[in-house]
PDB file of C-alpha atoms and ligand atoms in Angstrom:
ATOM      1  CA  MET A   2     155.076  33.191  96.154  1.00 62.00           C
ATOM      2  CA  ASN A   3     153.764  36.518  94.907  1.00 91.00           C
ATOM      3  CA  THR A   4     149.966  36.692  94.933  1.00 95.00           C
ATOM      4  CA  VAL A   5     148.383  39.375  92.780  1.00 95.00           C
ATOM      5  CA  VAL A   6     144.685  40.239  92.719  1.00 97.00           C
ATOM      6  CA  ILE A   7     143.589  42.169  89.657  1.00 97.00           C
ATOM      7  CA  LYS A   8     140.258  43.930  89.352  1.00 98.00           C
ATOM      8  CA  CYS A   9     139.350  44.557  85.731  1.00 98.00           C
ATOM      9  CA  GLY A  10     136.729  47.265  85.366  1.00 97.00           C
ATOM     10  CA  GLY A  11     133.839  47.084  82.951  1.00 97.00           C
ATOM     11  CA  SER A  12     134.999  50.442  81.581  1.00 95.00           C
ATOM     12  CA  ILE A  13     138.129  48.878  80.113  1.00 96.00           C
ATOM     13  CA  LEU A  14     137.135  45.310  79.190  1.00 96.00           C
ATOM     14  CA  ASN A  15     136.700  46.112  75.505  1.00 95.00           C
ATOM     15  CA  GLU A  16     139.897  48.153  75.324  1.00 95.00           C
ATOM     16  CA  LEU A  17     142.461  45.947  77.084  1.00 96.00           C
ATOM     17  CA  SER A  18     145.709  46.354  75.164  1.00 94.00           C
ATOM     18  CA  PRO A  19     148.182  43.640  74.099  1.00 94.00           C
ATOM     19  CA  SER A  20     150.663  45.210  76.534  1.00 92.00           C
ATOM     20  CA  PHE A  21     148.237  44.597  79.404  1.00 93.00           C
ATOM     21  CA  PHE A  22     148.325  40.872  78.578  1.00 95.00           C
ATOM     22  CA  ALA A  23     152.111  41.071  78.206  1.00 93.00           C
ATOM     23  CA  SER A  24     152.314  42.441  81.763  1.00 92.00           C
ATOM     24  CA  LEU A  25     150.244  39.471  82.944  1.00 95.00           C
ATOM     25  CA  ARG A  26     152.548  37.031  81.133  1.00 95.00           C
ATOM     26  CA  GLU A  27     155.513  38.737  82.795  1.00 93.00           C
ATOM     27  CA  LEU A  28     153.891  38.209  86.202  1.00 93.00           C
ATOM     28  CA  LYS A  29     153.223  34.550  85.358  1.00 95.00           C
ATOM     29  CA  GLU A  30     156.849  34.094  84.306  1.00 95.00           C
ATOM     30  CA  LYS A  31     157.805  35.374  87.749  1.00 93.00           C
ATOM     31  CA  LYS A  32     155.593  32.554  89.122  1.00 95.00           C
ATOM     32  CA  ALA A  33     152.978  34.892  90.558  1.00 96.00           C
ATOM     33  CA  ASN A  34     149.568  33.535  91.525  1.00 97.00           C
ATOM     34  CA  ILE A  35     147.071  35.753  89.730  1.00 98.00           C
ATOM     35  CA  VAL A  36     143.321  36.024  90.210  1.00 98.00           C
ATOM     36  CA  ILE A  37     141.191  38.403  88.169  1.00 98.00           C
ATOM     37  CA  VAL A  38     137.876  39.765  89.450  1.00 98.00           C
ATOM     38  CA  HIS A  39     135.963  41.607  86.756  1.00 98.00           C
ATOM     39  CA  GLY A  40     133.164  44.151  86.580  1.00 98.00           C
ATOM     40  CA  GLY A  41     130.820  44.867  83.719  1.00 98.00           C
ATOM     41  CA  GLY A  42     128.745  47.859  84.806  1.00 98.00           C
ATOM     42  CA  PRO A  43     128.421  49.426  81.324  1.00 97.00           C
ATOM     43  CA  GLU A  44     127.386  46.098  79.706  1.00 98.00           C
ATOM     44  CA  ILE A  45     124.818  45.457  82.450  1.00 98.00           C
ATOM     45  CA  GLY A  46     123.391  48.952  81.933  1.00 98.00           C
ATOM     46  CA  GLU A  47     123.153  48.414  78.194  1.00 98.00           C
ATOM     47  CA  MET A  48     121.374  45.068  78.559  1.00 98.00           C
ATOM     48  CA  LEU A  49     118.915  46.445  81.127  1.00 98.00           C
ATOM     49  CA  GLN A  50     118.126  49.280  78.746  1.00 98.00           C
ATOM     50  CA  ASN A  51     117.689  46.921  75.796  1.00 98.00           C
ATOM     51  CA  LEU A  52     115.291  44.823  77.855  1.00 98.00           C
ATOM     52  CA  GLN A  53     113.552  47.982  79.112  1.00 98.00           C
ATOM     53  CA  VAL A  54     114.143  47.124  82.750  1.00 98.00           C
ATOM     54  CA  SER A  55     114.538  50.276  84.831  1.00 97.00           C
ATOM     55  CA  PHE A  56     117.254  50.523  87.461  1.00 96.00           C
ATOM     56  CA  GLU A  57     118.826  52.999  89.848  1.00 96.00           C
ATOM     57  CA  PHE A  58     122.052  53.423  91.792  1.00 95.00           C
ATOM     58  CA  VAL A  59     121.969  53.987  95.543  1.00 93.00           C
ATOM     59  CA  ASN A  60     125.289  55.212  96.969  1.00 88.00           C
ATOM     60  CA  GLY A  61     127.132  53.925  93.899  1.00 90.00           C
ATOM     61  CA  LEU A  62     125.536  50.465  94.078  1.00 95.00           C
ATOM     62  CA  ARG A  63     122.988  49.152  91.588  1.00 97.00           C
ATOM     63  CA  LYS A  64     119.720  48.481  93.417  1.00 98.00           C
ATOM     64  CA  THR A  65     119.068  44.861  92.500  1.00 98.00           C
ATOM     65  CA  THR A  66     115.539  43.477  92.261  1.00 98.00           C
ATOM     66  CA  ALA A  67     115.014  39.804  91.409  1.00 98.00           C
ATOM     67  CA  GLU A  68     114.483  40.833  87.779  1.00 98.00           C
ATOM     68  CA  VAL A  69     117.657  42.960  87.689  1.00 98.00           C
ATOM     69  CA  LEU A  70     119.638  40.186  89.403  1.00 98.00           C
ATOM     70  CA  GLU A  71     118.758  37.705  86.683  1.00 98.00           C
ATOM     71  CA  ILE A  72     120.068  40.074  84.008  1.00 98.00           C
ATOM     72  CA  VAL A  73     123.183  41.042  86.015  1.00 98.00           C
ATOM     73  CA  GLU A  74     124.035  37.353  86.398  1.00 98.00           C
ATOM     74  CA  MET A  75     123.435  36.663  82.724  1.00 98.00           C
ATOM     75  CA  VAL A  76     125.695  39.520  81.634  1.00 98.00           C
ATOM     76  CA  LEU A  77     128.492  39.038  84.186  1.00 98.00           C
ATOM     77  CA  CYS A  78     128.706  35.235  84.275  1.00 98.00           C
ATOM     78  CA  GLY A  79     127.794  34.602  80.661  1.00 96.00           C
ATOM     79  CA  LYS A  80     128.863  37.362  78.360  1.00 97.00           C
ATOM     80  CA  VAL A  81     131.572  39.291  80.193  1.00 98.00           C
ATOM     81  CA  ASN A  82     133.267  36.430  82.018  1.00 98.00           C
ATOM     82  CA  LYS A  83     133.590  34.289  78.900  1.00 98.00           C
ATOM     83  CA  LYS A  84     134.761  37.233  76.800  1.00 98.00           C
ATOM     84  CA  LEU A  85     137.588  37.931  79.238  1.00 98.00           C
ATOM     85  CA  VAL A  86     138.527  34.250  79.546  1.00 98.00           C
ATOM     86  CA  ALA A  87     138.637  33.995  75.742  1.00 98.00           C
ATOM     87  CA  MET A  88     140.883  37.079  75.515  1.00 98.00           C
ATOM     88  CA  LEU A  89     143.284  35.664  78.105  1.00 98.00           C
ATOM     89  CA  GLN A  90     143.396  32.313  76.313  1.00 98.00           C
ATOM     90  CA  THR A  91     144.212  33.950  72.980  1.00 98.00           C
ATOM     91  CA  HIS A  92     147.041  35.855  74.700  1.00 98.00           C
ATOM     92  CA  GLN A  93     148.651  32.612  75.896  1.00 98.00           C
ATOM     93  CA  LEU A  94     147.298  32.863  79.421  1.00 98.00           C
ATOM     94  CA  ARG A  95     145.491  29.794  80.781  1.00 98.00           C
ATOM     95  CA  ALA A  96     142.291  31.013  82.366  1.00 98.00           C
ATOM     96  CA  VAL A  97     139.236  29.443  83.989  1.00 98.00           C
ATOM     97  CA  GLY A  98     136.009  31.414  84.372  1.00 98.00           C
ATOM     98  CA  LEU A  99     134.015  31.180  87.577  1.00 98.00           C
ATOM     99  CA  SER A 100     131.533  33.167  89.564  1.00 98.00           C
ATOM    100  CA  GLY A 101     131.275  33.470  93.316  1.00 98.00           C
ATOM    101  CA  VAL A 102     128.616  30.763  93.172  1.00 98.00           C
ATOM    102  CA  ASP A 103     131.075  28.050  92.086  1.00 98.00           C
ATOM    103  CA  ASP A 104     131.988  25.986  95.150  1.00 98.00           C
ATOM    104  CA  TYR A 105     130.933  29.038  97.235  1.00 98.00           C
ATOM    105  CA  LEU A 106     133.935  30.989  95.976  1.00 98.00           C
ATOM    106  CA  LEU A 107     132.255  34.171  97.256  1.00 99.00           C
ATOM    107  CA  GLU A 108     129.876  33.399 100.090  1.00 98.00           C
ATOM    108  CA  ALA A 109     127.723  36.489 100.373  1.00 98.00           C
ATOM    109  CA  LYS A 110     125.206  38.225 102.597  1.00 98.00           C
ATOM    110  CA  PRO A 111     122.879  41.119 101.843  1.00 98.00           C
ATOM    111  CA  ILE A 112     124.022  44.669 102.651  1.00 98.00           C
ATOM    112  CA  ASP A 113     120.530  46.110 103.101  1.00 98.00           C
ATOM    113  CA  LEU A 114     117.674  44.137 101.540  1.00 98.00           C
ATOM    114  CA  GLU A 115     115.176  46.959 101.933  1.00 97.00           C
ATOM    115  CA  GLN A 116     117.295  49.727 100.388  1.00 97.00           C
ATOM    116  CA  LEU A 117     119.401  47.808  97.876  1.00 98.00           C
ATOM    117  CA  GLY A 118     117.601  44.526  97.189  1.00 98.00           C
ATOM    118  CA  TYR A 119     119.917  41.641  96.310  1.00 98.00           C
ATOM    119  CA  VAL A 120     123.175  43.577  96.601  1.00 98.00           C
ATOM    120  CA  GLY A 121     125.645  41.572  98.595  1.00 98.00           C
ATOM    121  CA  GLU A 122     128.936  41.813 100.386  1.00 98.00           C
ATOM    122  CA  VAL A 123     131.472  39.038 100.708  1.00 98.00           C
ATOM    123  CA  LYS A 124     131.204  37.055 103.925  1.00 98.00           C
ATOM    124  CA  LYS A 125     133.804  34.391 103.117  1.00 98.00           C
ATOM    125  CA  VAL A 126     136.093  33.484 100.222  1.00 98.00           C
ATOM    126  CA  ASN A 127     136.830  29.861  99.290  1.00 98.00           C
ATOM    127  CA  GLU A 128     140.565  30.391  99.137  1.00 98.00           C
ATOM    128  CA  ALA A 129     141.232  26.639  98.773  1.00 98.00           C
ATOM    129  CA  LEU A 130     139.553  26.628  95.351  1.00 98.00           C
ATOM    130  CA  LEU A 131     141.847  29.437  94.163  1.00 98.00           C
ATOM    131  CA  GLN A 132     144.877  27.571  95.525  1.00 98.00           C
ATOM    132  CA  LYS A 133     143.857  24.438  93.578  1.00 98.00           C
ATOM    133  CA  LEU A 134     143.555  26.391  90.334  1.00 98.00           C
ATOM    134  CA  TRP A 135     146.864  28.156  90.954  1.00 98.00           C
ATOM    135  CA  SER A 136     148.646  24.893  91.623  1.00 98.00           C
ATOM    136  CA  ASP A 137     147.498  23.724  88.171  1.00 97.00           C
ATOM    137  CA  GLY A 138     148.758  26.950  86.581  1.00 97.00           C
ATOM    138  CA  TYR A 139     145.408  28.633  85.891  1.00 98.00           C
ATOM    139  CA  ILE A 140     144.344  32.241  86.277  1.00 98.00           C
ATOM    140  CA  PRO A 141     140.881  32.139  87.903  1.00 98.00           C
ATOM    141  CA  VAL A 142     138.599  34.805  86.406  1.00 98.00           C
ATOM    142  CA  VAL A 143     135.800  35.669  88.813  1.00 99.00           C
ATOM    143  CA  ALA A 144     132.415  37.268  88.093  1.00 98.00           C
ATOM    144  CA  PRO A 145     131.228  39.081  91.250  1.00 98.00           C
ATOM    145  CA  ILE A 146     128.017  37.147  91.904  1.00 99.00           C
ATOM    146  CA  GLY A 147     127.881  35.674  95.402  1.00 98.00           C
ATOM    147  CA  MET A 148     125.526  33.242  97.110  1.00 98.00           C
ATOM    148  CA  ASP A 149     124.299  32.645 100.662  1.00 98.00           C
ATOM    149  CA  GLU A 150     123.736  29.316 102.392  1.00 98.00           C
ATOM    150  CA  ASN A 151     120.126  29.219 101.132  1.00 98.00           C
ATOM    151  CA  GLY A 152     121.148  29.516  97.502  1.00 98.00           C
ATOM    152  CA  GLN A 153     120.097  33.162  97.191  1.00 98.00           C
ATOM    153  CA  LYS A 154     122.429  34.971  94.808  1.00 98.00           C
ATOM    154  CA  TYR A 155     123.680  38.529  95.215  1.00 99.00           C
ATOM    155  CA  ASN A 156     125.110  41.232  92.972  1.00 98.00           C
ATOM    156  CA  ILE A 157     128.433  42.371  94.465  1.00 98.00           C
ATOM    157  CA  ASN A 158     130.275  45.520  93.426  1.00 97.00           C
ATOM    158  CA  ALA A 159     133.372  44.270  91.634  1.00 98.00           C
ATOM    159  CA  ASP A 160     135.785  46.655  93.402  1.00 97.00           C
ATOM    160  CA  ALA A 161     134.537  45.408  96.790  1.00 97.00           C
ATOM    161  CA  ALA A 162     134.690  41.766  95.647  1.00 98.00           C
ATOM    162  CA  ALA A 163     138.321  42.201  94.535  1.00 98.00           C
ATOM    163  CA  ALA A 164     139.244  43.809  97.856  1.00 97.00           C
ATOM    164  CA  ALA A 165     137.610  40.911  99.752  1.00 97.00           C
ATOM    165  CA  VAL A 166     139.520  38.361  97.657  1.00 97.00           C
ATOM    166  CA  ALA A 167     142.784  40.266  98.250  1.00 96.00           C
ATOM    167  CA  LYS A 168     142.195  40.161 102.004  1.00 95.00           C
ATOM    168  CA  ALA A 169     141.282  36.470 102.013  1.00 96.00           C
ATOM    169  CA  VAL A 170     144.325  35.332 100.019  1.00 96.00           C
ATOM    170  CA  ARG A 171     146.624  37.780 101.845  1.00 94.00           C
ATOM    171  CA  ALA A 172     147.633  39.243  98.498  1.00 95.00           C
ATOM    172  CA  ASP A 173     150.955  40.949  97.981  1.00 92.00           C
ATOM    173  CA  GLN A 174     149.411  43.255  95.454  1.00 92.00           C
ATOM    174  CA  LEU A 175     145.957  44.505  94.531  1.00 95.00           C
ATOM    175  CA  LEU A 176     145.637  46.264  91.171  1.00 96.00           C
ATOM    176  CA  PHE A 177     142.559  48.090  89.958  1.00 97.00           C
ATOM    177  CA  VAL A 178     142.750  48.092  86.165  1.00 97.00           C
ATOM    178  CA  THR A 179     140.565  50.802  84.698  1.00 96.00           C
ATOM    179  CA  ASP A 180     140.174  53.237  81.781  1.00 96.00           C
ATOM    180  CA  VAL A 181     142.299  56.043  83.254  1.00 96.00           C
ATOM    181  CA  PRO A 182     146.051  55.933  84.005  1.00 95.00           C
ATOM    182  CA  GLY A 183     145.477  56.363  87.756  1.00 96.00           C
ATOM    183  CA  ILE A 184     143.962  59.002  90.007  1.00 97.00           C
ATOM    184  CA  LEU A 185     144.095  62.263  88.072  1.00 98.00           C
ATOM    185  CA  ARG A 186     144.453  65.673  89.731  1.00 97.00           C
ATOM    186  CA  GLU A 187     144.475  68.732  87.481  1.00 96.00           C
ATOM    187  CA  GLY A 188     145.165  66.472  84.514  1.00 95.00           C
ATOM    188  CA  GLU A 189     148.225  64.801  86.073  1.00 96.00           C
ATOM    189  CA  VAL A 190     148.470  61.266  87.435  1.00 96.00           C
ATOM    190  CA  VAL A 191     148.957  61.246  91.209  1.00 97.00           C
ATOM    191  CA  LYS A 192     151.869  58.811  91.496  1.00 95.00           C
ATOM    192  CA  GLU A 193     151.613  58.149  95.207  1.00 95.00           C
ATOM    193  CA  ALA A 194     148.802  58.755  97.627  1.00 95.00           C
ATOM    194  CA  THR A 195     148.238  57.917 101.263  1.00 93.00           C
ATOM    195  CA  VAL A 196     144.982  57.076 102.987  1.00 91.00           C
ATOM    196  CA  GLU A 197     144.805  60.707 104.078  1.00 93.00           C
ATOM    197  CA  THR A 198     145.456  62.284 100.684  1.00 95.00           C
ATOM    198  CA  VAL A 199     142.828  60.012  99.110  1.00 96.00           C
ATOM    199  CA  GLN A 200     140.317  61.083 101.747  1.00 94.00           C
ATOM    200  CA  GLU A 201     141.137  64.730 100.991  1.00 96.00           C
ATOM    201  CA  MET A 202     140.667  64.147  97.257  1.00 97.00           C
ATOM    202  CA  MET A 203     137.254  62.578  97.928  1.00 96.00           C
ATOM    203  CA  LYS A 204     136.275  65.562 100.058  1.00 96.00           C
ATOM    204  CA  ASP A 205     137.374  68.252  97.603  1.00 96.00           C
ATOM    205  CA  GLY A 206     135.735  66.511  94.613  1.00 96.00           C
ATOM    206  CA  THR A 207     138.961  65.516  92.796  1.00 97.00           C
ATOM    207  CA  ILE A 208     137.746  61.921  93.111  1.00 97.00           C
ATOM    208  CA  TYR A 209     134.135  61.394  92.018  1.00 95.00           C
ATOM    209  CA  GLY A 210     131.790  58.895  90.344  1.00 91.00           C
ATOM    210  CA  GLY A 211     133.171  55.434  89.571  1.00 89.00           C
ATOM    211  CA  MET A 212     136.508  56.267  91.208  1.00 94.00           C
ATOM    212  CA  ILE A 213     134.816  56.495  94.627  1.00 93.00           C
ATOM    213  CA  PRO A 214     133.949  52.772  95.143  1.00 91.00           C
ATOM    214  CA  LYS A 215     137.392  51.928  93.793  1.00 94.00           C
ATOM    215  CA  VAL A 216     139.337  54.037  96.278  1.00 95.00           C
ATOM    216  CA  GLN A 217     136.966  53.017  99.084  1.00 94.00           C
ATOM    217  CA  ALA A 218     137.690  49.353  98.327  1.00 94.00           C
ATOM    218  CA  ALA A 219     141.395  50.194  98.097  1.00 93.00           C
ATOM    219  CA  LEU A 220     141.405  51.915 101.478  1.00 92.00           C
ATOM    220  CA  GLU A 221     139.467  49.118 103.144  1.00 90.00           C
ATOM    221  CA  SER A 222     141.905  46.516 101.848  1.00 90.00           C
ATOM    222  CA  LEU A 223     144.892  48.432 103.250  1.00 88.00           C
ATOM    223  CA  VAL A 224     143.747  47.720 106.802  1.00 78.00           C
ATOM    224  CA  ASP A 225     145.312  44.233 106.891  1.00 72.00           C
ATOM    225  CA  SER A 226     148.660  42.910 105.668  1.00 73.00           C
ATOM    226  CA  LEU A 227     148.469  44.555 102.236  1.00 85.00           C
ATOM    227  CA  GLU A 228     150.804  47.545 102.228  1.00 75.00           C
ATOM    228  CA  GLU A 229     150.033  48.991  98.833  1.00 80.00           C
ATOM    229  CA  VAL A 230     147.231  49.118  96.288  1.00 94.00           C
ATOM    230  CA  ALA A 231     147.511  50.520  92.769  1.00 95.00           C
ATOM    231  CA  ILE A 232     145.145  51.970  90.195  1.00 96.00           C
ATOM    232  CA  VAL A 233     146.476  51.398  86.673  1.00 95.00           C
ATOM    233  CA  SER A 234     145.323  51.644  83.072  1.00 94.00           C
ATOM    234  CA  GLY A 235     144.388  48.611  80.994  1.00 93.00           C
ATOM    235  CA  LYS A 236     145.334  50.490  77.841  1.00 91.00           C
ATOM    236  CA  THR A 237     149.075  50.195  78.450  1.00 84.00           C
ATOM    237  CA  THR A 238     151.561  47.983  80.221  1.00 78.00           C
ATOM    238  CA  PHE A 239     151.305  48.273  83.982  1.00 78.00           C
ATOM    239  CA  TYR A 240     154.885  47.154  84.669  1.00 72.00           C
ATOM    240  CA  SER A 241     158.086  48.472  83.129  1.00 65.00           C
ATOM    241  CA  ILE A 242     161.728  48.663  84.158  1.00 60.00           C
ATOM    242  CA  HIS A 243     160.683  51.754  86.090  1.00 64.00           C
ATOM    243  CA  GLY A 244     158.247  49.681  88.161  1.00 73.00           C
ATOM    244  CA  LEU A 245     154.501  49.966  88.381  1.00 81.00           C
ATOM    245  CA  HIS A 246     152.672  52.699  86.462  1.00 86.00           C
ATOM    246  CA  GLY A 247     149.599  54.476  87.790  1.00 94.00           C
ATOM    247  CA  THR A 248     148.672  55.586  91.292  1.00 96.00           C
ATOM    248  CA  LYS A 249     150.009  53.718  94.287  1.00 94.00           C
ATOM    249  CA  ILE A 250     148.016  54.104  97.474  1.00 95.00           C
ATOM    250  CA  LYS A 251     150.093  53.376 100.544  1.00 91.00           C
ATOM    251  CA  LYS A 252     149.060  52.946 104.146  1.00 83.00           C
ATOM    252  CA  GLY A 253     150.624  56.238 105.177  1.00 67.00           C
ATOM    253  CA  VAL A 254     149.862  57.689 108.542  1.00 55.00           C
ATOM    254  CA  GLY A 255     146.079  57.932 108.519  1.00 51.00           C
ATOM    255  CA  VAL A 256     143.767  55.165 109.627  1.00 47.00           C
ATOM    256  CA  TYR A 257     140.725  54.570 107.451  1.00 44.00           C
ATOM    257  CA  LYS A 258     137.430  53.949 109.161  1.00 41.00           C
TER     258      LYS A 258
HETATM  259  N1  ADP B  27     140.326  61.827  90.138  1.00 58.38           N
HETATM  260  C1  ADP B  27     139.990  60.951  89.182  1.00 58.38           C
HETATM  261  N2  ADP B  27     140.950  60.453  88.389  1.00 58.38           N
HETATM  262  C2  ADP B  27     140.631  59.585  87.391  1.00 58.38           C
HETATM  263  N3  ADP B  27     139.378  59.177  87.118  1.00 58.38           N
HETATM  264  C3  ADP B  27     138.379  59.633  87.886  1.00 58.38           C
HETATM  265  C4  ADP B  27     138.645  60.536  88.960  1.00 58.38           C
HETATM  266  N4  ADP B  27     137.464  60.819  89.557  1.00 58.38           N
HETATM  267  C5  ADP B  27     136.538  60.147  88.887  1.00 58.38           C
HETATM  268  N5  ADP B  27     137.039  59.442  87.888  1.00 58.38           N
HETATM  269  C6  ADP B  27     136.255  58.609  86.965  1.00 58.38           C
HETATM  270  O1  ADP B  27     136.351  57.274  87.360  1.00 58.38           O
HETATM  271  C7  ADP B  27     136.265  56.462  86.172  1.00 58.38           C
HETATM  272  C8  ADP B  27     136.708  55.053  86.494  1.00 58.38           C
HETATM  273  O2  ADP B  27     135.679  54.431  87.229  1.00 58.38           O
HETATM  274  P1  ADP B  27     134.658  53.416  86.513  1.00 58.38           P
HETATM  275  O3  ADP B  27     134.157  54.021  85.248  1.00 58.38           O
HETATM  276  O4  ADP B  27     133.671  52.967  87.515  1.00 58.38           O
HETATM  277  O5  ADP B  27     135.679  52.285  86.121  1.00 58.38           O
HETATM  278  P2  ADP B  27     135.696  50.699  86.239  1.00 58.38           P
HETATM  279  O6  ADP B  27     134.692  50.205  85.272  1.00 58.38           O
HETATM  280  O7  ADP B  27     137.098  50.399  85.863  1.00 58.38           O
HETATM  281  O8  ADP B  27     135.385  50.311  87.653  1.00 58.38           O
HETATM  282  C9  ADP B  27     137.116  57.250  85.190  1.00 58.38           C
HETATM  283  O9  ADP B  27     136.839  56.909  83.848  1.00 58.38           O
HETATM  284  C10 ADP B  27     136.730  58.685  85.510  1.00 58.38           C
HETATM  285  O10 ADP B  27     135.619  59.092  84.750  1.00 58.38           O
HETATM  286  C1  X2W B  28     126.099  46.138  93.334  1.00 58.38           C
HETATM  287  C2  X2W B  28     126.669  46.640  92.062  1.00 58.38           C
HETATM  288  O1  X2W B  28     126.616  47.839  91.807  1.00 58.38           O
HETATM  289  N1  X2W B  28     127.223  45.743  91.244  1.00 58.38           N
HETATM  290  C3  X2W B  28     127.818  46.064  89.989  1.00 58.38           C
HETATM  291  C4  X2W B  28     128.599  44.846  89.523  1.00 58.38           C
HETATM  292  C5  X2W B  28     129.470  45.121  88.325  1.00 58.38           C
HETATM  293  C6  X2W B  28     130.580  46.108  88.618  1.00 58.38           C
HETATM  294  O2  X2W B  28     130.920  46.440  89.743  1.00 58.38           O
HETATM  295  O3  X2W B  28     131.192  46.555  87.458  1.00 58.38           O
HETATM  296  P1  X2W B  28     132.253  47.734  87.285  1.00 58.38           P
HETATM  297  O4  X2W B  28     133.483  47.359  88.007  1.00 58.38           O
HETATM  298  O5  X2W B  28     132.418  47.776  85.824  1.00 58.38           O
HETATM  299  O6  X2W B  28     131.626  48.990  87.838  1.00 58.38           O
HETATM  300  C7  X2W B  28     126.743  46.465  88.939  1.00 58.38           C
HETATM  301  O7  X2W B  28     125.622  45.960  88.983  1.00 58.38           O
HETATM  302  O8  X2W B  28     127.087  47.265  88.065  1.00 58.38           O
END
C-alpha cells in the first residue's frame, strides 16, 4: 500500500485551501496510508513574544531552554495540533492528534545540549503505533515533540521529524507542504531538482532561510529507499491529472553527505 508522509509547515497552517484537503481525500480513496507531521514556528514565535520570553535560532534551530520548551510544547501539542486535527475532521478526514511523546512515537535524543538546549533529533519511531492507526482508517497528526527514556522532552524541527518518520515507515512519498509552490529560481518553480542541483542552489543563495532545513531534510531522506521528495504548496491542490505539482527532488547522481 502507498505510504505518504506529509509535513505541514507552520507558514501555511492558517491558509490550507479546500483543494489541499481534496488532494488528501483523493489519496485516502486510493487507500494510501497518510501521516502528517506539522510545524508551527510562526505561532511559537508569537506566543514567546506575547509572554516576553526571549529566544534565538542557532543554525536554523530554535535554542530551547526549559522555559522555551514548555511554551513550544503548549503551542505545538495544544493549539496547533488540535487546530489541524479539527480542520481535517471538518473536511471529512478522520484524524487523531498525537505528539512524539505518545507511546514513544518519536523517541528523541539531544543534538547538542550546550549549544541548543532541549533541541532533539529522532532516535527511533514507533512505527507500530502508526500502523495501528492506519489499520483503523485514521490519519495520525504528529506534533514534533520527542522524549528520551528518562522522560525528558525535546523540541524537534518539524522538517527533520517528517524525514525521520518517512525513513522509519519506508514511505513511498514525502511531501513538504509549505507557503510557496516549490523551490523558486528567478521567480519560476523548479519542477525537478537532483541532490546536486539543490546543493548548488544552497551555495549560490537561491535557497535560503526556512527553505534550507526543508531541503536538508529532503536530501537526508533520499539516502534510503525513498526515490523522490516533493515540495508543494498548501494553497492549491497538490495532485492533478498532470501529476504532482511543485518541486520534485530526485536522487540523481550526487550523493549527499
Ligand atoms: N528558493 C526558494 N524558493 C521558495 N522559497 C524559498 C526559497 N528560498 C527560501 N525560501 C523561503 O522559504 C519559505 C518556506 O520556509 P518556511 O517559512 O520555514 O516554511 P514552513 O513553515 O512551511 O516550514 C518561503 O516562504 C520562502 O520565504
Ligand atoms: C528545533 C526547532 O527549531 N523546532 C521548531 C519546531 C517547529 C517547526 O519546525 O515549525 P515549522 O515547520 O513551521 O518551521 C521551532 O521551535 O520552531
